[in-house]
Short mmCIF file of C-alpha atoms and ligand atoms in Angstrom, two decimals:
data_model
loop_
_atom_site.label_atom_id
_atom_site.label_comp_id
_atom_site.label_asym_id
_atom_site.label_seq_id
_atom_site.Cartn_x
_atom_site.Cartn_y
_atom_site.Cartn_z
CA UNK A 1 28.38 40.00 9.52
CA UNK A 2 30.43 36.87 10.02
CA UNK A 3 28.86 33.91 9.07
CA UNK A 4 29.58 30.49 11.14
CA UNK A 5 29.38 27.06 10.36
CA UNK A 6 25.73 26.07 10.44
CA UNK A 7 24.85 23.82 13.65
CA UNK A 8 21.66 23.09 14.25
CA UNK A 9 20.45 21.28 17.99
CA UNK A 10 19.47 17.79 18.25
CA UNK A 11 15.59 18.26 17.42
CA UNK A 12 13.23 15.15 17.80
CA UNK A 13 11.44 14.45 14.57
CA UNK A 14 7.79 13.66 15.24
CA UNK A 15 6.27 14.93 12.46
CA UNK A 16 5.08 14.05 8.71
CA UNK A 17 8.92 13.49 8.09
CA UNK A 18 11.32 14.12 8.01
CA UNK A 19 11.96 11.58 10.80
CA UNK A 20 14.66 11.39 12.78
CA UNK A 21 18.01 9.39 11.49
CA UNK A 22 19.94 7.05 13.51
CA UNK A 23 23.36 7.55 14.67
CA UNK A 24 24.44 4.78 12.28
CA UNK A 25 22.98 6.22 9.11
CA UNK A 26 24.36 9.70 9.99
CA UNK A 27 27.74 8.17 10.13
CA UNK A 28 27.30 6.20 7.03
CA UNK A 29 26.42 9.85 5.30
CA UNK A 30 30.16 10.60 6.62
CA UNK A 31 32.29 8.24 4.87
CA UNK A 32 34.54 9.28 2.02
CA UNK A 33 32.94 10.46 -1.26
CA UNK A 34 34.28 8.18 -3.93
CA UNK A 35 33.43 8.21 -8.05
CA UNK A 36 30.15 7.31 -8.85
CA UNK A 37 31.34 4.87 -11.32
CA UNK A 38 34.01 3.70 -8.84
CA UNK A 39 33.63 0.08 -8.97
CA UNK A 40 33.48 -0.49 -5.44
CA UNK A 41 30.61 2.19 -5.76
CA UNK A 42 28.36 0.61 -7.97
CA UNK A 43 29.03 -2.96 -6.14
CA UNK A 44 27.26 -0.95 -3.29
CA UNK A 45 24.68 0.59 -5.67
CA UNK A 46 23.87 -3.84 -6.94
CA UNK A 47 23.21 -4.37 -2.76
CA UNK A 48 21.48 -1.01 -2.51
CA UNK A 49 19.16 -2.96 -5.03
CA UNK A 50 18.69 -6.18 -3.09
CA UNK A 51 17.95 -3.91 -0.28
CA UNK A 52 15.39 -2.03 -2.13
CA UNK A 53 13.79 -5.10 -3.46
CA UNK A 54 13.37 -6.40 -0.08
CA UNK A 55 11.74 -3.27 1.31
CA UNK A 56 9.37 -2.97 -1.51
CA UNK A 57 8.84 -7.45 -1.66
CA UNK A 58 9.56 -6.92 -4.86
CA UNK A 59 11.38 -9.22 -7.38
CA UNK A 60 11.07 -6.42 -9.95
CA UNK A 61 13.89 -5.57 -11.57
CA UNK A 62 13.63 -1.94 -12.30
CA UNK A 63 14.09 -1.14 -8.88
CA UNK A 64 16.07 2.02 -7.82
CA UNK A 65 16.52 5.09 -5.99
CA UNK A 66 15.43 8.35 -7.77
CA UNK A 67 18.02 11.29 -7.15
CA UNK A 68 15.42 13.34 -5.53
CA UNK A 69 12.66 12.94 -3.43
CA UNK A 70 9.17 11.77 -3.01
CA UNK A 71 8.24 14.18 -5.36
CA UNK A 72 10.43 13.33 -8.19
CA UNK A 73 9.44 9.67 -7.70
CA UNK A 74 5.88 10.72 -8.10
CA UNK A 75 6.83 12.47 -11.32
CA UNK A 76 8.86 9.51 -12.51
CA UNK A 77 5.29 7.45 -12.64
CA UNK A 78 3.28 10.01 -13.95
CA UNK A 79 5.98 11.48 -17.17
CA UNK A 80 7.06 7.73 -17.84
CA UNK A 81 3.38 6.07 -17.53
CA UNK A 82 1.05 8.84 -18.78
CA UNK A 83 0.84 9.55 -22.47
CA UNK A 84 -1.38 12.26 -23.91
CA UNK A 85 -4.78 11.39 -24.05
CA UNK A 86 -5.02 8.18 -21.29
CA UNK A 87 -7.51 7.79 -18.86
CA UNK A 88 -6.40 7.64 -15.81
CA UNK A 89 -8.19 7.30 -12.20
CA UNK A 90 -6.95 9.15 -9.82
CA UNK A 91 -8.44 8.81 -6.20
CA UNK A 92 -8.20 12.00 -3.92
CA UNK A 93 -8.37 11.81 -0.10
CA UNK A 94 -5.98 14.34 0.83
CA UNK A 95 -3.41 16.46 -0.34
CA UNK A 96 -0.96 13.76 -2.39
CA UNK A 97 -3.95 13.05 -4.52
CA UNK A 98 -4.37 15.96 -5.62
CA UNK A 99 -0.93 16.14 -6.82
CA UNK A 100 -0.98 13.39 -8.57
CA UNK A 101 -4.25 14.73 -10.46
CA UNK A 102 -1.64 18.05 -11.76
CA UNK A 103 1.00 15.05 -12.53
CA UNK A 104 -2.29 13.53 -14.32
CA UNK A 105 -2.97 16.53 -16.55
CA UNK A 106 0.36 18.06 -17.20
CA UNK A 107 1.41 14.58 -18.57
CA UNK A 108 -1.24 15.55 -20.98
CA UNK A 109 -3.71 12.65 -19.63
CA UNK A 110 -7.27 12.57 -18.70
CA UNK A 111 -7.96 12.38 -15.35
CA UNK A 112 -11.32 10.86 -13.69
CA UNK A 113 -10.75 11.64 -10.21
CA UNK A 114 -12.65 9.57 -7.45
CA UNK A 115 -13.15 12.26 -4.13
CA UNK A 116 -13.10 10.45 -0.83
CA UNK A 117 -13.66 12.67 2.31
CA UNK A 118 -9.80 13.86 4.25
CA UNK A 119 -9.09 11.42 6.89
CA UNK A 120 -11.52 8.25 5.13
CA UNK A 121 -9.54 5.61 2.71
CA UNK A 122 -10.18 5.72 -0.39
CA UNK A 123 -13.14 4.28 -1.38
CA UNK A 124 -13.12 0.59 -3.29
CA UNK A 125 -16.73 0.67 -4.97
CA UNK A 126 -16.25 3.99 -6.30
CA UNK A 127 -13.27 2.91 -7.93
CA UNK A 128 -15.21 -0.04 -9.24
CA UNK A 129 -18.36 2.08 -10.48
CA UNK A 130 -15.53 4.18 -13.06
CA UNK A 131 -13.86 1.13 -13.99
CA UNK A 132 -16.84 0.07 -15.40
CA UNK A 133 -18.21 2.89 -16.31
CA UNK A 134 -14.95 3.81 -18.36
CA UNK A 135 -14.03 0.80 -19.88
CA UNK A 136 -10.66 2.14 -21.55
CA UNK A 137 -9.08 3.24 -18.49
CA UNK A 138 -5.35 2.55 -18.46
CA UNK A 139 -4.18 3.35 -15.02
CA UNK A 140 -5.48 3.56 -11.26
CA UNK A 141 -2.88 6.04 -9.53
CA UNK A 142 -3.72 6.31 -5.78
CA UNK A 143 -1.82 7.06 -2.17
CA UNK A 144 -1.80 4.03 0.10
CA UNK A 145 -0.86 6.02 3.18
CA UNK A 146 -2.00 9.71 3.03
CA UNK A 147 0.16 11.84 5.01
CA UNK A 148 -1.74 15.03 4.97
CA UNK A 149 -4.52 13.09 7.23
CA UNK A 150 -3.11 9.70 8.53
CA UNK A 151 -5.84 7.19 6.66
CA UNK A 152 -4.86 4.22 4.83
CA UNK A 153 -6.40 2.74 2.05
CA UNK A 154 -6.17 -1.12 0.81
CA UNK A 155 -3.72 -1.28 -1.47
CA UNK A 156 -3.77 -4.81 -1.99
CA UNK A 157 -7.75 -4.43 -3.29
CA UNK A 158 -7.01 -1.90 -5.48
CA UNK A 159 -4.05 -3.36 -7.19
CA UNK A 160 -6.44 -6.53 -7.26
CA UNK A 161 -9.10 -4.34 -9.11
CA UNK A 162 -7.37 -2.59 -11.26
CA UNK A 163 -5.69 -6.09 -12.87
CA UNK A 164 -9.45 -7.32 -12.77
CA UNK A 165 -9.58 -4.14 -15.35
CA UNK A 166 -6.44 -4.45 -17.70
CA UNK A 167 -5.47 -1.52 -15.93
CA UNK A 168 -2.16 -0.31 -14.17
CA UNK A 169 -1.43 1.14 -10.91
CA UNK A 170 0.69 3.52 -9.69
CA UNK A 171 1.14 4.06 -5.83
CA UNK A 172 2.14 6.22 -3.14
CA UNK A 173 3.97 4.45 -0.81
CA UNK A 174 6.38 7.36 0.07
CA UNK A 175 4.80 7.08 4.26
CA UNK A 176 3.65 3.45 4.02
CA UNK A 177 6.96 1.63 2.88
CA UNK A 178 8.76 0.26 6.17
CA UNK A 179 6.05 1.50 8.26
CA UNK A 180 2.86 -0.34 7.48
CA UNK A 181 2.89 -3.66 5.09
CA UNK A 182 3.52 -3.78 1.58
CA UNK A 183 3.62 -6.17 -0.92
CA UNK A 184 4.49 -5.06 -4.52
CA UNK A 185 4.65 -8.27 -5.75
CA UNK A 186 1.83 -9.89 -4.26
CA UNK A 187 -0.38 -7.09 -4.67
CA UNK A 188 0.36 -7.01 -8.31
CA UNK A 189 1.14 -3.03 -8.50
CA UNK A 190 3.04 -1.81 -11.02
CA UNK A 191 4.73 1.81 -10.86
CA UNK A 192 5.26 2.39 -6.52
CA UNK A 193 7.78 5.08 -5.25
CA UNK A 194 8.29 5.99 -2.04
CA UNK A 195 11.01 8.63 -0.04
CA UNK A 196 13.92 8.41 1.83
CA UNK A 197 13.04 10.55 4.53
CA UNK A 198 9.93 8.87 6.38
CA UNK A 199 9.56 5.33 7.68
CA UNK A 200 13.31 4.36 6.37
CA UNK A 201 14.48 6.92 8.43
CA UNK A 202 17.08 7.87 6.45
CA UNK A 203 18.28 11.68 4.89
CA UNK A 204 15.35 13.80 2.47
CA UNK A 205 16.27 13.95 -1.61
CA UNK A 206 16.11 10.05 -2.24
CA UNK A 207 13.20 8.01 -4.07
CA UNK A 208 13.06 4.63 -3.66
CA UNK A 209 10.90 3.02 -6.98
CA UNK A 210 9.68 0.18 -8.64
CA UNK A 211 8.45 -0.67 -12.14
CA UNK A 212 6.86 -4.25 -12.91
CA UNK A 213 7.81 -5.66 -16.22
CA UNK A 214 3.78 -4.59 -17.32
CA UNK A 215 4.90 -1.09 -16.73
CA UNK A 216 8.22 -1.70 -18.52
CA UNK A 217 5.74 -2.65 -21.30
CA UNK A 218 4.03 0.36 -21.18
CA UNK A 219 7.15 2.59 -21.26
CA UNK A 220 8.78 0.75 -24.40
CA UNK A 221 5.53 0.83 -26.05
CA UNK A 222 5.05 4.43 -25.82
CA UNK A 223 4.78 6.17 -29.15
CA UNK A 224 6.55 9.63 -27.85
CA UNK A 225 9.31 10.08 -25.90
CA UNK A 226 9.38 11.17 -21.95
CA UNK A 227 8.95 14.88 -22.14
CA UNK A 228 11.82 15.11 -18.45
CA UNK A 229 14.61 14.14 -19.91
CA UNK A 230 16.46 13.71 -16.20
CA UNK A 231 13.22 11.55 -15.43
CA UNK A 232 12.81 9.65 -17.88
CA UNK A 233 13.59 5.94 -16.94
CA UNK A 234 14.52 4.42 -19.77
CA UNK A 235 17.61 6.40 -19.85
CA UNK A 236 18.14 5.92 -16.28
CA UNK A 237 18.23 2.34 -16.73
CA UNK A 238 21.68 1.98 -18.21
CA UNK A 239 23.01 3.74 -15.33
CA UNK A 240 21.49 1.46 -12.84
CA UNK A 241 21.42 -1.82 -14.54
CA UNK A 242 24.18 -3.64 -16.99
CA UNK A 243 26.24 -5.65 -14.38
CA UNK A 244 29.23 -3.99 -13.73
CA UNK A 245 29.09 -1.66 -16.69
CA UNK A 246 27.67 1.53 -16.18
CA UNK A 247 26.59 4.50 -17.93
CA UNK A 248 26.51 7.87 -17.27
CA UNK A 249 23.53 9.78 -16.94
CA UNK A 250 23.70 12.17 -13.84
CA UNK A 251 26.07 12.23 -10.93
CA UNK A 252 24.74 9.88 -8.20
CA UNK A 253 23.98 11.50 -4.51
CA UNK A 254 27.11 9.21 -3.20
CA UNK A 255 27.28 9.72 0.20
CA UNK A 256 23.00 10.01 0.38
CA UNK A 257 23.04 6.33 -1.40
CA UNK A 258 25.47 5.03 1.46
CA UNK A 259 22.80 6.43 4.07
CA UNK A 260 19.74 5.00 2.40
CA UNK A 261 21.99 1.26 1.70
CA UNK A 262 23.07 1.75 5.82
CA UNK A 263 19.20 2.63 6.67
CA UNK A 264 17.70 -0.39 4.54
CA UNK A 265 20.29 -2.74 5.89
CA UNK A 266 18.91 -1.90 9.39
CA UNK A 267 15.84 -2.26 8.05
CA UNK A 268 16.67 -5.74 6.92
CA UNK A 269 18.56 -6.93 9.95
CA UNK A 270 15.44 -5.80 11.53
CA UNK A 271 12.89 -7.57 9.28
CA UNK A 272 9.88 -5.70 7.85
CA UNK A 273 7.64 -7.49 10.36
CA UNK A 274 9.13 -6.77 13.24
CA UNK A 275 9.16 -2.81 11.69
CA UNK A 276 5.98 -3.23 10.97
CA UNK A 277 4.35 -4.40 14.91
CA UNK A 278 7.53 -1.62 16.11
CA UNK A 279 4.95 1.07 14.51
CA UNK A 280 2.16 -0.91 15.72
CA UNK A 281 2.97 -1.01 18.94
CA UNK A 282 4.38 2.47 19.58
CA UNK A 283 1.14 3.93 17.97
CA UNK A 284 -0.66 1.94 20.51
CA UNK A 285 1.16 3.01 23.16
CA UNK A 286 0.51 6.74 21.67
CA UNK A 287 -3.28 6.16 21.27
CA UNK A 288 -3.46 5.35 24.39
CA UNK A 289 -1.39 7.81 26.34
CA UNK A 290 -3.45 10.72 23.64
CA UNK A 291 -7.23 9.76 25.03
CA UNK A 292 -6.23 9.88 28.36
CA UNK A 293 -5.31 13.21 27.48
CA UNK A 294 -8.68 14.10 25.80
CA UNK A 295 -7.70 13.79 22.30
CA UNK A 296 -9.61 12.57 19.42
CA UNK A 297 -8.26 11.22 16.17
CA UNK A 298 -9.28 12.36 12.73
CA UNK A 299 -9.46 8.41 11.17
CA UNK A 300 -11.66 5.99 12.32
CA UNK A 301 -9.72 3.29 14.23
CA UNK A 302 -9.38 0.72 11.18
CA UNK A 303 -8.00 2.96 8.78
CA UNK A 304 -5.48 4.90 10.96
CA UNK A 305 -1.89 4.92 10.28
CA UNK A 306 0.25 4.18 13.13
CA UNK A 307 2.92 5.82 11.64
CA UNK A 308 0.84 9.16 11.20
CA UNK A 309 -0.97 9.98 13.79
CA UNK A 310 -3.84 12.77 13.33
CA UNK A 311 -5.57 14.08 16.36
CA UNK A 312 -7.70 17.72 16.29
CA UNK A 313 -6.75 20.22 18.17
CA UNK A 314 -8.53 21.14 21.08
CA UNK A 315 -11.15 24.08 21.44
CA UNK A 316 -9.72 27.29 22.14
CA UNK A 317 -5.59 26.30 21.89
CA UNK A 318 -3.44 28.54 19.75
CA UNK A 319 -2.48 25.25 17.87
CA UNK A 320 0.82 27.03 16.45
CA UNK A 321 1.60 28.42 19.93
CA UNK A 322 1.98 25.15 21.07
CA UNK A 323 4.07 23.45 18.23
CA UNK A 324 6.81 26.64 19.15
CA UNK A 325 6.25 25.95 22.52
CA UNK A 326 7.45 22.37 21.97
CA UNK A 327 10.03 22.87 19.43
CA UNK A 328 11.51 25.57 22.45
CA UNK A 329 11.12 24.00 25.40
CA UNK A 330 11.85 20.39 24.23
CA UNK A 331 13.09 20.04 21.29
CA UNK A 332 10.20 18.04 19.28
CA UNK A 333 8.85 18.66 16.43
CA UNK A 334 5.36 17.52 15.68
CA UNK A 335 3.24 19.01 12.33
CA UNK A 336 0.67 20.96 11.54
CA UNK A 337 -2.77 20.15 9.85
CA UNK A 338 -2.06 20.61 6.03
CA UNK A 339 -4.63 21.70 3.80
CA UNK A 340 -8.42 21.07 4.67
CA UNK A 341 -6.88 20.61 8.16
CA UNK A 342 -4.85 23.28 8.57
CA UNK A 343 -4.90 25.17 11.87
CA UNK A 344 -7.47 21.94 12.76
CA UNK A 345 -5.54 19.46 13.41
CA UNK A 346 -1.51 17.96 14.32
CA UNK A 347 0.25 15.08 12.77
CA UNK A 348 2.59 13.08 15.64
CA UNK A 349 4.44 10.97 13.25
CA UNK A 350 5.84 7.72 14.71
CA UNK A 351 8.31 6.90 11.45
CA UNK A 352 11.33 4.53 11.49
CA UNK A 353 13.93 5.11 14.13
CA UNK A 354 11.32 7.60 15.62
CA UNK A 355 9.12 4.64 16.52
CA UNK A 356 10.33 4.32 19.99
CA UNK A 357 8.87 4.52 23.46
CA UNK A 358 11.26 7.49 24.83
CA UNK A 359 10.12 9.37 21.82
CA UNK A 360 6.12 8.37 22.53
CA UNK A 361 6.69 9.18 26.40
CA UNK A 362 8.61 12.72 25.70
CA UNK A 363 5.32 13.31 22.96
CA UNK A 364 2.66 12.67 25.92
CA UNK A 365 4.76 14.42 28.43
CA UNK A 366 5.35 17.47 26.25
CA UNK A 367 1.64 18.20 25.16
CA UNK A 368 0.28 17.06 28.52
CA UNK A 369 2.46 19.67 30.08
CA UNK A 370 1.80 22.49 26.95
CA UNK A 371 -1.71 21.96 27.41
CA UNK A 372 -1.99 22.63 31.42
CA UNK A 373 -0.01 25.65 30.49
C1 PLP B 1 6.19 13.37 1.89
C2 PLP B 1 5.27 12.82 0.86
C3 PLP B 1 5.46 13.04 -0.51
C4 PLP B 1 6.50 13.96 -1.05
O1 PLP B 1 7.77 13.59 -0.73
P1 PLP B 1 8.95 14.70 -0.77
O2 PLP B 1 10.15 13.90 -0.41
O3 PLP B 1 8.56 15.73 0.22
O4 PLP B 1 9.00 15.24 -2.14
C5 PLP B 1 4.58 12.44 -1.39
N1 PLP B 1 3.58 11.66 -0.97
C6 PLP B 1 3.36 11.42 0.34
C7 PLP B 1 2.22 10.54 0.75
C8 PLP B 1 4.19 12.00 1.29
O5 PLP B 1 3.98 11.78 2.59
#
């Protein structure tokens, strides 16, 4: 067997991510590896951070890219944040909540976990009744935009609740950030992460994340050390932070960090509202062109994601036959229902430089014609 050089056709990202990259972050991925303590390097890595800040409206210092993805970033919260024995709320509407209950319990924690139905927000009394009814509870971790069913919850109320309760947050924001707002700062949360790969349109494996000085606090104060030694954040600090002089700790992605500082800086040239109404609008345009069609949505119309859009799949469709049929005959890519909607429902995501009306006419065109099939 001879084995060629891998290269794959120009598919058409529509699903939970990853999205589809723009030309100009693709070529940014291209440029010319150079040292990761290359000076010139870590002046890009000090921008990289302005750009981050921006994205998250965040004046936060600790704020960085984790060498790996959403995943790792959700880890980085949990390991750093968690020390045996806290209480910790964790709210569960969909798959990411759940994970961060395991992050919850391996951390050695004690999770309360507050079950909301798939496809609702999550719910702000309940989270009110534990606070009160656990009065030593030391951090609220939710997801503000659940990609397993396409609901968002209010961040902004929950960060406000949980400072009402001398307790921190820590947030999902790895499909909300550039796609929906959010306002670290303002909101007063204090651990978010996010991923490369979904509204910022840029390549899978990076972690954008933010600590407020309270959950500096929390981290200095702790009275054992991170059990992940590659996540734990104090160490990672003095690679990221010491103008000018930095440490090493790991070996940087280089040419991934040029994609995500290329992919923010289009994000900024942009401006995070006019990405924000972009989503809007497209998932209008979506909405629209999907009930004509018959389709119904799993959120209610308030809570729905325009980035993530959740519709059931009709009676009596082979729902994988058609996702083959699509990826075949036209090159998209939509998802599949994950978990309690698995085999029930799709996911047409509508994320960064996917957001576009050739993308949301191809999507109509493609099922319209898959379904009269
Ligand atoms: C995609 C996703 C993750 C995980 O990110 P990976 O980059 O796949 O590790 C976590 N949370 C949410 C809400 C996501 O959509």
């Amino acid at each position: 067997m001879t084995i060629q050089s891998f290269i794959p056709p120009r598919r058409i990202l529509m699903g939970p991510g990853p999205s589809d990259i723009s030309p100009q972050v693709l070529q940014a991925l291209s440029r010319p590896t150079v040292g990761h303590l290359d000076p010139l390097f870590v002046g890009m890595m000090d921008e990289l951070k302005q750009l981050l800040k921006y994205a998250f409206q965040t004046e936060n210092e600790f704020t960085i890219a984790v060498s790996a993805p959403g995943s790792a970033g959700m880890e980085a919260c949990f390991v750093n944040l968690v020390e045996p024995g806290d209480k910790v709320i964790v709210c569960r509407n969909g798959v990411f909540g759940e994970r961060m209950r395991e992050n919850v319990v391996r951390a050695g924690g004690d999770a309360i976990v507050i079950d909301d139905e798939w496809g609702a927000p999550v719910s702000i009394d309940k989270v009110e009744r534990a606070l009160k009814e656990h009065s030593d509870v030391k951090i609220v971790a939710f997801v503000h935009a659940e990609t397993s069913t396409g609901a968002l919850s209010d961040a902004q109320a929950l960060g406000a609740l949980a400072k009402q309760h001398n307790a921190l947050t820590i947030v999902d924001a790895v499909t909300s950030l550039g796609g929906v707002p959010l306002k670290v700062d303002e909101w007063q949360l204090d651990a978010v992460y996010s991923g490369s790969q979904k509204c910022l349109s840029c390549v899978p494996g990076l972690s954008p994340l933010t600590f407020s000085s309270k959950a500096i606090a929390k981290i200095q104060s702790r009275s054992t050390p991170v059990q992940s030694w590659f996540l734990d954040q104090s160490l990672v600090l003095g690679y990221w932070s010491g103008e000018g002089k930095r440490s090493y700790h790991h070996t940087a992605p280089v040419n991934s960090l040029y994609a995500l500082h290329e992919a923010l800086l289009m994000l900024k040239n942009e401006g995070l509202d006019n990405a924000w109404q972009r989503h809007r609008t497209m998932h209008d345009k979506l909405k629209l062109g999907l009930e004509k069609l018959g389709f119904k949505f799993v959120v209610e119309a308030a809570d729905r994601l325009p980035q993530l859009n959740a519709i059931y799949v009709p009676e009596g469709i082979d729902e994988a036959a058609v996702r083959n049929h699509l990826l075949e005959t036209y090159n998209l890519e939509i998802g599949a229902g994950l978990g309690a909607l698995a085999g029930k429902a799709w996911r047409i995501g509508l994320m960064g430089y996917g957001a576009r009306q050739e993308n949301v006419a191809l999507c109509l065109q493609a099922l319209e014609e898959s379904l009269t099939q």
